Short mmCIF file of C-alpha atoms in Angstrom, two decimals:
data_model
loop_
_atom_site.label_atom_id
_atom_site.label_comp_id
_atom_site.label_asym_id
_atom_site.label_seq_id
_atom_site.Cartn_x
_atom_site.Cartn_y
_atom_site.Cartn_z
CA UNK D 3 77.30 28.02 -1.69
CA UNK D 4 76.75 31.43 -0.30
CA UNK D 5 72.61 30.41 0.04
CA UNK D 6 73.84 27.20 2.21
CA UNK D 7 76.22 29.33 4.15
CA UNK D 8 73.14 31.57 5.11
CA UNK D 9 71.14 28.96 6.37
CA UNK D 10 73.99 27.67 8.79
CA UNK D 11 74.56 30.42 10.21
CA UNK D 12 70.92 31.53 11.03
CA UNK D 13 70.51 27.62 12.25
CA UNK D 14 73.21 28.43 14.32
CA UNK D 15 71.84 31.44 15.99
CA UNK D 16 68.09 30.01 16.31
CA UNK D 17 70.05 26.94 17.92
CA UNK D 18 72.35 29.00 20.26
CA UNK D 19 68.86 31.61 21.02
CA UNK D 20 66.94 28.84 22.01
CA UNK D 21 69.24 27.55 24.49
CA UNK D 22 69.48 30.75 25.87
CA UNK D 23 65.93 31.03 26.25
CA UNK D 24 65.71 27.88 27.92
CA UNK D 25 68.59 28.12 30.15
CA UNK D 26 67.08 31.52 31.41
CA UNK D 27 64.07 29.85 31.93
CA UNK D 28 65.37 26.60 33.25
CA UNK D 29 67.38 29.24 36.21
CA UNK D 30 64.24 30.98 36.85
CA UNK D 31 62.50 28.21 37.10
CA UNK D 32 65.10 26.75 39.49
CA UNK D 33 64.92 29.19 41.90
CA UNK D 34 61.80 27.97 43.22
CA UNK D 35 60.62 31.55 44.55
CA UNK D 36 61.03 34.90 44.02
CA UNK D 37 60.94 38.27 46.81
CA UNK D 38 59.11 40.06 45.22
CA UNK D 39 59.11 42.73 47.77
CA UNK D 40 61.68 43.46 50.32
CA UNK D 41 61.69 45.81 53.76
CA UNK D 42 64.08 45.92 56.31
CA UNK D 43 63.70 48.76 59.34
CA UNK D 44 66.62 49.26 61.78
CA UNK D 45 66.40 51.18 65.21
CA UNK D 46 69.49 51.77 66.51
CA UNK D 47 69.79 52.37 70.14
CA UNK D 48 71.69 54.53 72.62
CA UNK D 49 72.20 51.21 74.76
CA UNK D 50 73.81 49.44 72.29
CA UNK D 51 72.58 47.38 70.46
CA UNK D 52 69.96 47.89 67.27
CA UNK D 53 66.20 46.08 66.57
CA UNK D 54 65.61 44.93 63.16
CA UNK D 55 62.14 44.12 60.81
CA UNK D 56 62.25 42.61 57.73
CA UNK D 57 58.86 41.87 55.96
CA UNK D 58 59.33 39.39 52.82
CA UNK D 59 56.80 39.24 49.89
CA UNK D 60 57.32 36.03 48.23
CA UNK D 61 56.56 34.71 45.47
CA UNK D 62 56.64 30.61 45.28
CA UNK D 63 57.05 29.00 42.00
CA UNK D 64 57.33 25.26 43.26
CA UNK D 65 56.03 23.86 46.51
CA UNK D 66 57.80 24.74 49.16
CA UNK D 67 57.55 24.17 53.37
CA UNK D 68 59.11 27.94 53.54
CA UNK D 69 62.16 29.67 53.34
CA UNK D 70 65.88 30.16 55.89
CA UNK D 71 66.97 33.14 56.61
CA UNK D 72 70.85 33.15 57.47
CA UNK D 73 72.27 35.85 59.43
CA UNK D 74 76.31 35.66 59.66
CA UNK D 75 77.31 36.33 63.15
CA UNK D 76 81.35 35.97 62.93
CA UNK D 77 82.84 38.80 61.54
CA UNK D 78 86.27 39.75 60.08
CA UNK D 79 87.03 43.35 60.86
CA UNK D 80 89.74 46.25 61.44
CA UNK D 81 90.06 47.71 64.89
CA UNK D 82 91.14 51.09 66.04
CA UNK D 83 94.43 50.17 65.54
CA UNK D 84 94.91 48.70 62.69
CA UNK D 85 94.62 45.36 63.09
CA UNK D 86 92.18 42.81 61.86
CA UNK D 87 90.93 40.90 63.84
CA UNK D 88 87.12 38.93 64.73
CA UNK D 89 84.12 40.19 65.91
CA UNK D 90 81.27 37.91 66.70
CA UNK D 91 77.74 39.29 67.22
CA UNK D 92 74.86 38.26 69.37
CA UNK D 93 71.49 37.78 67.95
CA UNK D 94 68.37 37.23 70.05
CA UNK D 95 64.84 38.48 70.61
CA UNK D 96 63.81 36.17 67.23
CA UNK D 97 60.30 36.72 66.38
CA UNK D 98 58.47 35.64 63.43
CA UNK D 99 54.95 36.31 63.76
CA UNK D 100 52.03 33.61 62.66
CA UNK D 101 55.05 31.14 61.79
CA UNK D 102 56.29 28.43 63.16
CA UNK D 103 60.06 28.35 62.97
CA UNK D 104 63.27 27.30 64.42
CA UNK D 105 66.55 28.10 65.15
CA UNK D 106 69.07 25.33 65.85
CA UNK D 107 69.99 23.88 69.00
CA UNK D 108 71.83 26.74 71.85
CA UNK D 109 75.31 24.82 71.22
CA UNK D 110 75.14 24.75 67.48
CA UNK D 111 74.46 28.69 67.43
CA UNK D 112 77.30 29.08 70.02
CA UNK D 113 79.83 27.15 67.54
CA UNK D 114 78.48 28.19 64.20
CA UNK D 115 79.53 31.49 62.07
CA UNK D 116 75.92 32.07 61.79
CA UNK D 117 72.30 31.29 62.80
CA UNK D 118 69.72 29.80 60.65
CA UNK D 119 66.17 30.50 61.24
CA UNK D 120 64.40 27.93 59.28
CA UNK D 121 60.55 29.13 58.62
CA UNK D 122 57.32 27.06 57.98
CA UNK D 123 55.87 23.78 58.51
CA UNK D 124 57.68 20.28 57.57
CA UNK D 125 54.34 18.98 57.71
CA UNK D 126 52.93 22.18 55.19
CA UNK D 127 53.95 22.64 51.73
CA UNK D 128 53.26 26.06 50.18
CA UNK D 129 53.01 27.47 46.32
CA UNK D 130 52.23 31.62 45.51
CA UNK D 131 52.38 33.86 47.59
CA UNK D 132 53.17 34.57 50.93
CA UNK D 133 54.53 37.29 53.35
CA UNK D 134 56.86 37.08 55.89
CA UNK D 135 57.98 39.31 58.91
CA UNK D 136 61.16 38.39 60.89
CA UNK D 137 62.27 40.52 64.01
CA UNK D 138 65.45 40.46 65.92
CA UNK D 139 67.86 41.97 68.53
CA UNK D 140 71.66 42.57 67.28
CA UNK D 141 74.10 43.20 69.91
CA UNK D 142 78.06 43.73 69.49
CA UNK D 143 77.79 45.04 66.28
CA UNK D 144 78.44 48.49 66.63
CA UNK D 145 81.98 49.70 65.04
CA UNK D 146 83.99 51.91 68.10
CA UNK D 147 86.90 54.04 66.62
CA UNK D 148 88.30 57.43 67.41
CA UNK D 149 86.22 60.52 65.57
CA UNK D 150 83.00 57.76 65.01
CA UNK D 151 80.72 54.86 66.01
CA UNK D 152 80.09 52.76 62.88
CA UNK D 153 76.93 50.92 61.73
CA UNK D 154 77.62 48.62 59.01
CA UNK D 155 75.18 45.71 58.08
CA UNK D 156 74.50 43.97 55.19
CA UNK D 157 70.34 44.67 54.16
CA UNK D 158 70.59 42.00 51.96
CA UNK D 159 72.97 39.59 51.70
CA UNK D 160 74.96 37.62 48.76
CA UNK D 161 73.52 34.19 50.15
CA UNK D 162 69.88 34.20 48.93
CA UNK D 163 69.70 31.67 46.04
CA UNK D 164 66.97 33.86 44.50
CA UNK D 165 66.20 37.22 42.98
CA UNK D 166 65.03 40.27 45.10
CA UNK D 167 62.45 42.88 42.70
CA UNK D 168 62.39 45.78 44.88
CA UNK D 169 64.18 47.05 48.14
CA UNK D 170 63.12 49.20 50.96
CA UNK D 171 64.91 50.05 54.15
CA UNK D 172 65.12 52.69 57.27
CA UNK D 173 67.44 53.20 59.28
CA UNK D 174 66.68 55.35 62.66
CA UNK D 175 69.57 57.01 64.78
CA UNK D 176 69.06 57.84 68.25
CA UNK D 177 67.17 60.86 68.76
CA UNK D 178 69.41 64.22 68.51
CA UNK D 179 71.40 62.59 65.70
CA UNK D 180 70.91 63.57 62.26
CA UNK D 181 71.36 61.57 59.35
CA UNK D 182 72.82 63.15 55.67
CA UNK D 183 74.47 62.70 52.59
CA UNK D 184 77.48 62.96 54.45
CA UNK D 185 77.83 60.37 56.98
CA UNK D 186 75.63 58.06 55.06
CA UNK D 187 76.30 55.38 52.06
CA UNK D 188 74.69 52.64 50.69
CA UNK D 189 76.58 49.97 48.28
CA UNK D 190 75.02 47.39 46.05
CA UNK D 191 76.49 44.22 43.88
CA UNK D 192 79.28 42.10 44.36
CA UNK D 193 80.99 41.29 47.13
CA UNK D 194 84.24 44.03 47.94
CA UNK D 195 81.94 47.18 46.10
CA UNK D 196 83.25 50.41 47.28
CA UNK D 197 81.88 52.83 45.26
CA UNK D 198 78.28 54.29 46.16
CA UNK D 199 75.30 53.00 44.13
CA UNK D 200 73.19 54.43 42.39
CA UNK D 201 70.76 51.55 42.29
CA UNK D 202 68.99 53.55 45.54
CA UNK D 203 67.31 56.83 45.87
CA UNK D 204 68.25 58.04 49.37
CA UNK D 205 66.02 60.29 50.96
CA UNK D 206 66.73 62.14 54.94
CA UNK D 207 63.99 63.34 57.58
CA UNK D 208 65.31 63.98 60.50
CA UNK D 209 66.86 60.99 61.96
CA UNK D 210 65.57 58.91 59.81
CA UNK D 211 67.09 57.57 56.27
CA UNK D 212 64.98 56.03 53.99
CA UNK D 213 66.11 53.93 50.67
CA UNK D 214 64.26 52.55 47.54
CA UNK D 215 65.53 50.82 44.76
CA UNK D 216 64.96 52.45 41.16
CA UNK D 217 62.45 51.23 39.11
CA UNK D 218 63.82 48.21 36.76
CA UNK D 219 66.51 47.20 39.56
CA UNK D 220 66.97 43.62 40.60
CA UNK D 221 68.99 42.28 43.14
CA UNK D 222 70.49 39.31 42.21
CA UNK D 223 71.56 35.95 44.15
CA UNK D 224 75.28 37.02 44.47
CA UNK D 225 74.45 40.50 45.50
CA UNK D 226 74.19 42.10 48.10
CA UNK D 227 73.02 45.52 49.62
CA UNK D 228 75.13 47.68 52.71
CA UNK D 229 74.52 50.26 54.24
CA UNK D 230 76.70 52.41 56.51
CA UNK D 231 75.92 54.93 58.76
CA UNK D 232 78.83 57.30 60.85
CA UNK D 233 77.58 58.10 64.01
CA UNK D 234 79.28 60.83 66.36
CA UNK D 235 81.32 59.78 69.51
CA UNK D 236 79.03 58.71 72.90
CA UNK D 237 76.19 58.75 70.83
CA UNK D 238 75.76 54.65 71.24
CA UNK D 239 77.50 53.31 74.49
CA UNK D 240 80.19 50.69 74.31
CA UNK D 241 79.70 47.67 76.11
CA UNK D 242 82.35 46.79 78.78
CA UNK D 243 85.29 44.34 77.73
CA UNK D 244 83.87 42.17 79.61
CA UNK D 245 80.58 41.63 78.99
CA UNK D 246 80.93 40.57 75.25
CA UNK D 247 83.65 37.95 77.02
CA UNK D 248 80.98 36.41 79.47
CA UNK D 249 77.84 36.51 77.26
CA UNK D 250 80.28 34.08 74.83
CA UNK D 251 82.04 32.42 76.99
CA UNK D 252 80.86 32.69 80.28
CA UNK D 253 78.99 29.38 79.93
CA UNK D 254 82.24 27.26 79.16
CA UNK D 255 83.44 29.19 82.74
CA UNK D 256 80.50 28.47 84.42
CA UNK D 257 80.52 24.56 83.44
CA UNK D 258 84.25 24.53 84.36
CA UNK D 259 83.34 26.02 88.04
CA UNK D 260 80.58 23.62 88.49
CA UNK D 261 83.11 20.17 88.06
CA UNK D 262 85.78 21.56 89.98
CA UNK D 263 83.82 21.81 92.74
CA UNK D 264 82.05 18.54 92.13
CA UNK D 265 85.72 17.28 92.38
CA UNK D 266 86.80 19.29 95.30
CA UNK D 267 83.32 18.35 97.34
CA UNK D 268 83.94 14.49 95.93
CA UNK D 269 87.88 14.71 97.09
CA UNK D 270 86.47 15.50 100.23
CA UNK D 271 83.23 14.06 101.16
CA UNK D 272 82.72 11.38 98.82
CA UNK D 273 86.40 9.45 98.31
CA UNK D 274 86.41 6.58 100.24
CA UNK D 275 89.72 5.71 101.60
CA UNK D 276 91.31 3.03 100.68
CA UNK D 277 90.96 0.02 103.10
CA UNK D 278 92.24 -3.90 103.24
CA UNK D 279 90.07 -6.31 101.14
CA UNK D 280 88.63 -9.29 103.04
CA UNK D 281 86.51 -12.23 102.35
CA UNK D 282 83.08 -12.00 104.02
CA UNK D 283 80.11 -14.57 103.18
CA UNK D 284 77.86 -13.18 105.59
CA UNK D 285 76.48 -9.19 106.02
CA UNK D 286 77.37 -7.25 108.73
CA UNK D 287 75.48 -8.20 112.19
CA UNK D 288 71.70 -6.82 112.19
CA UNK D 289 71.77 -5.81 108.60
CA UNK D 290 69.90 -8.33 106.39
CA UNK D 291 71.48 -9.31 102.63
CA UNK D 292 69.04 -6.88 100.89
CA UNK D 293 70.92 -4.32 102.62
CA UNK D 294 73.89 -5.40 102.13
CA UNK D 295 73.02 -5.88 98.63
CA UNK D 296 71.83 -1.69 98.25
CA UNK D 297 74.95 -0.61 100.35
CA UNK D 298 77.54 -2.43 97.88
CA UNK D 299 76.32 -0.35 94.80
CA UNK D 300 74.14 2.24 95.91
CA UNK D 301 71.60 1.23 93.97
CA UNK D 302 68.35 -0.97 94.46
CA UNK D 303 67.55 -3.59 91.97
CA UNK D 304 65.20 -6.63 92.40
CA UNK D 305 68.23 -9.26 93.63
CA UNK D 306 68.77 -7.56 96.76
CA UNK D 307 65.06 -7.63 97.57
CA UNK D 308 65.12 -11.55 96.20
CA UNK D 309 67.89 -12.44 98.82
CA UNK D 310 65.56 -12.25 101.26
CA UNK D 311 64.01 -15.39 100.54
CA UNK D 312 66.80 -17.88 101.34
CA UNK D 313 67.45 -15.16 103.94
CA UNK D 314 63.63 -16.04 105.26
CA UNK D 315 64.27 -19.40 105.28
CA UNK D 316 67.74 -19.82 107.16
CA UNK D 317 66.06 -18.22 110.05
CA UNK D 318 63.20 -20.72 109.91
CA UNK D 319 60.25 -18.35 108.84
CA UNK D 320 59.49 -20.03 105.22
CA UNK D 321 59.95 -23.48 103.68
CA UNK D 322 60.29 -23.84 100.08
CA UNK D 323 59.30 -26.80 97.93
CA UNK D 324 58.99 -28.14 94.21
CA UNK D 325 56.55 -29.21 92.47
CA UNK D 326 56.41 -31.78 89.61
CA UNK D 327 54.66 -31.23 86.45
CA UNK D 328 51.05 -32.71 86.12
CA UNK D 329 50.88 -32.95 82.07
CA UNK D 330 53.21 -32.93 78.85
CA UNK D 331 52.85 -29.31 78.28
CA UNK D 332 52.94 -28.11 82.29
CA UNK D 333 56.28 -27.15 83.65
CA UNK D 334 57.77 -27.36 87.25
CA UNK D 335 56.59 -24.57 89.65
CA UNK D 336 57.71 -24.22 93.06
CA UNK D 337 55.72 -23.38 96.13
CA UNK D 338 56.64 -20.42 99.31
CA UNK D 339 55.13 -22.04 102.98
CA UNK D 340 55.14 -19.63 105.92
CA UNK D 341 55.92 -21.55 108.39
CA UNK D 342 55.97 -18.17 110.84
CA UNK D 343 55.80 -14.29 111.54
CA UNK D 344 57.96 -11.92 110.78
CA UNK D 345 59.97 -10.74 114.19
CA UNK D 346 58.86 -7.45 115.60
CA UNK D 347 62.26 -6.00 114.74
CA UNK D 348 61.88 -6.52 110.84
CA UNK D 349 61.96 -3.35 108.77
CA UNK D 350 59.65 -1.70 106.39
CA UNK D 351 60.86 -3.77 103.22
CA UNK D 352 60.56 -6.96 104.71
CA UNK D 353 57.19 -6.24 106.21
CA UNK D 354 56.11 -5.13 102.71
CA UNK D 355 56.81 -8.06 100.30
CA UNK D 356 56.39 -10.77 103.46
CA UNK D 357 52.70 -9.78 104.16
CA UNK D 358 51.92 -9.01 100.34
CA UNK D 359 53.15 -12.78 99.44
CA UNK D 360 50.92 -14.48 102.48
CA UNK D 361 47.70 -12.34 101.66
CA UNK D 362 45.98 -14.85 99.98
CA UNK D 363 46.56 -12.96 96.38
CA UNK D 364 49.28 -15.61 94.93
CA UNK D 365 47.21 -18.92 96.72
CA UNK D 366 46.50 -21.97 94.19
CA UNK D 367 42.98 -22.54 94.27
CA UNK D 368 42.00 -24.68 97.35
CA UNK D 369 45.33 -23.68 98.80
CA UNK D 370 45.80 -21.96 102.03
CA UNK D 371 46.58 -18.45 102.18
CA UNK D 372 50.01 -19.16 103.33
CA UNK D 373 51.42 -21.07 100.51
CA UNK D 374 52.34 -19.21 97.34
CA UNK D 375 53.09 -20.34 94.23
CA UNK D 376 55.92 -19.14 92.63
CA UNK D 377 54.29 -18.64 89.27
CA UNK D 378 51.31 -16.63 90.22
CA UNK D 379 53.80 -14.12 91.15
CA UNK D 380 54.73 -13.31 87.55
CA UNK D 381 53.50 -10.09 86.30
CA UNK D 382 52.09 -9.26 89.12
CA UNK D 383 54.26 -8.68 91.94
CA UNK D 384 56.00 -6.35 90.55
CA UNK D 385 54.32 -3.25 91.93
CA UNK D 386 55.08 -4.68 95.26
CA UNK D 387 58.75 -4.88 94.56
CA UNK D 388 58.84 -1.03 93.63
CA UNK D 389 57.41 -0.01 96.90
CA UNK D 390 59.53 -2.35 98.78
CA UNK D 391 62.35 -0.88 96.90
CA UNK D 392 61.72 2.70 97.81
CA UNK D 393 61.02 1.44 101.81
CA UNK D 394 64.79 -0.18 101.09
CA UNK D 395 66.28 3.20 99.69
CA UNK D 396 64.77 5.12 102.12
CA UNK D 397 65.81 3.02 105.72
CA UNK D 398 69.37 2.82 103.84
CA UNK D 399 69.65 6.64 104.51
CA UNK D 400 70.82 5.76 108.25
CA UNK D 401 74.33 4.08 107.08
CA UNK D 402 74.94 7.54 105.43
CA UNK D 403 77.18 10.02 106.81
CA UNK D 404 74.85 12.95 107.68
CA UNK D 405 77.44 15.49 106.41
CA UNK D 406 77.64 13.94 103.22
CA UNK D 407 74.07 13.77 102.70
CA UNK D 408 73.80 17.67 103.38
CA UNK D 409 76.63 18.35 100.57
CA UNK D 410 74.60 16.31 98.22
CA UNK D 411 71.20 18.67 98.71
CA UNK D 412 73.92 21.55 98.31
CA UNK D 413 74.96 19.98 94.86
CA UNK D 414 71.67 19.70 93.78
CA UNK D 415 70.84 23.31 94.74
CA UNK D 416 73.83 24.32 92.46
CA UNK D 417 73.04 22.51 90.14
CA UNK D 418 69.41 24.19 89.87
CA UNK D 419 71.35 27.72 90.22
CA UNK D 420 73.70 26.72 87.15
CA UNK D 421 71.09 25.66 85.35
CA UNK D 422 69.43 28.87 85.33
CA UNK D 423 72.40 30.70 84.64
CA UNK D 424 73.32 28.85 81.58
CA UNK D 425 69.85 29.51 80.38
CA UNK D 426 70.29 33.28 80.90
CA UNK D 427 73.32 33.07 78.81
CA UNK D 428 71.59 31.65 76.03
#
């Protein structure tokens, strides 16, 4: 009994060891890569705002196009007085050297708690390894309270979905400001550590703190690593109220300036007022139906230039007949005649399609050049309709109000001028 007992028991533990095995294996495995090496450098500026450089040895297990690196940019924090409240940084000046890479569209960083650079080729897969080197600008980040200027950023975040072997970072102060045991600390592990680790050996030169992890330490995917540095008063200048304001939201301002004045200008210049309808069959005197035709929608299309053909022919220049089919498989066609010139007076349009239909181009064979048959003129007299159109656009510009016409090149200028300042913004 006792002999039997034995042997279920060490079944048992070779069962429950071997799962172990293979569910540590099976996560490591999962991960799909490893960092095998990890440095971050930080230059903090007097202006501002601080540079960043992290280089990334990885390690890839599976194939792989690359890897995202997610940097939170909405931040819960407590103010001078108390109070918490949100802080939302800018990042900018993304680099990553001898990658390709990408990082959303402007809108979906403006709206989104973070930015997510996504690195490497969708066209590439990758396997081993590989190094990486990412560089950006950080501004608003800074931490303004009475007796110090705080620097607090996360080295390493709790995000990655792998494990990091060994850590390196720098941080450098503005020149003149010493950095110590004393208004330095580093914390590593789970999210909402406050004590210290002792994961890091710190070392201090100057203005310069340097970090390591200790030899057997692993970060792992819900860790993450913080430093934070207290910095004396005025030694990093505080941005105005109001620029944090406009760099975030100056765009939504700018936007809402730009359609109240389309309104106002449109209120103005462009509402038509409100007149009597009444039936007309006919265009205005002197102004043929193609004309018409533009006027009525602003906009040229291939009826209006069409219309003159009947047009054409009510004032006796062209004659228009049908003719039957010769065979089973022929169908009708119809044939243009010219029966006269154009008047002197006829515009630019007219002129256009008038003497490109009469050239001789569109002729049935043994036909004189001025009979046309409708069907030659099928994918082929197009081209001639496009000109004509822009001749019709162009002599329409004399039923415009001049006034109007000069607020419309102002529009376009401001338009050009918002442009450009929305791009700054981004």
């Amino acid at each position: 009994m006792r002999g039997n007992l034995r042997r279920f028991v060490s079944l048992r533990v070779e069962t429950w060891l071997t799962l172990i095995f293979f569910l540590a294996s099976w996560s490591i495995f999962c991960q799909n890569f490893i960092v095998r090496d990890f440095s971050a450098d930080f230059y903090l500026r007097e202006d501002g705002y601080f540079d960043v450089v992290e280089v990334y040895d990885v390690e890839f297990l599976r194939e792989r196009r690359g890897i995202l690196r997610v940097i939170q940019t909405n931040y819960d924090f407590i103010d001078e007085q108390g109070a918490r409240t949100k802080r939302r940084i800018k990042i900018s000046n993304i680099e990553v050297p001898d990658y390709k890479f990408d990082t959303g569209s402007y809108l979906g960083r403006k709206y989104n708690d973070k930015i997510t650079i996504k690195i490497g080729d969708e066209n590439l897969y990758i396997i081993g390894d590989k190094r990486y080197e990412i560089r950006y600008r950080v501004d608003n980040a800074f931490l303004y309270n009475e007796d110090t200027i705080q620097f607090y950023w996360n080295v390493k975040t709790d995000g990655w979905p792998t494990d990091f072997e060994n850590i390196r970072f720098r941080v450098f102060s503005p020149e003149g400001v010493l950095l110590n045991s004393d208004n330095t600390f580093v914390y590593s592990g789970s999210r909402g550590t406050s004590t210290p680790t002792e994961d890091f050996n710190l070392s201090y030169t100057s203005n310069v703190l340097e970090a390591e992890s200790v030899d057997g330490y692993i970060s792992k995917p819900n860790h993450s690593l913080t430093v934070l540095v207290n910095l004396p008063p005025g030694s990093i200048a505080k941005a105005s109220p109001t620029v944090p304001f406009f760099g975030e939201y100056g765009w939504t301002l700018l936007i809402t300036v730009i359609l109240g004045s389309f309104y106002a200008l449109w209120q103005r210049y462009g509402k038509d007022d409100d007149l009597p309808a009444t039936t007309s069959y006919y265009p205005p005197k002197k102004m043929d139906p193609a004309m018409a035709g533009y006027l009525i929608n602003d906009r040229s299309d291939q009826n209006d230039l069409v219309s003159l053909i009947p047009h054409w022919g009510s004032q006796g220049l062209i004659r228009m007949e049908e003719i039957e089919s010769k065979g089973w498989f022929s169908s009708k066609d119809n044939k243009i005649i010219k029966l006269n010139e154009l008047p002197e007076t006829a515009t630019e349009y007219e002129k256009k399609i008038f003497d490109e239909l009469f050239s001789g181009t569109y002729a049935d064979e043994g036909s004189e050049a001025n009979e046309v048959l409708v069907s030659k003129l099928k994918n082929k007299f197009y081209t001639t309709m496009s000109k004509a159109s822009s001749k019709l656009k162009k002599s329409s510009r004399v039923y415009y109000d001049k006034q109007s016409i000069r607020v419309r090149g102002i529009l376009y200028v401001v338009l050009v001028i918002g442009g450009i300042g929305l791009a700054l913004l981004s």
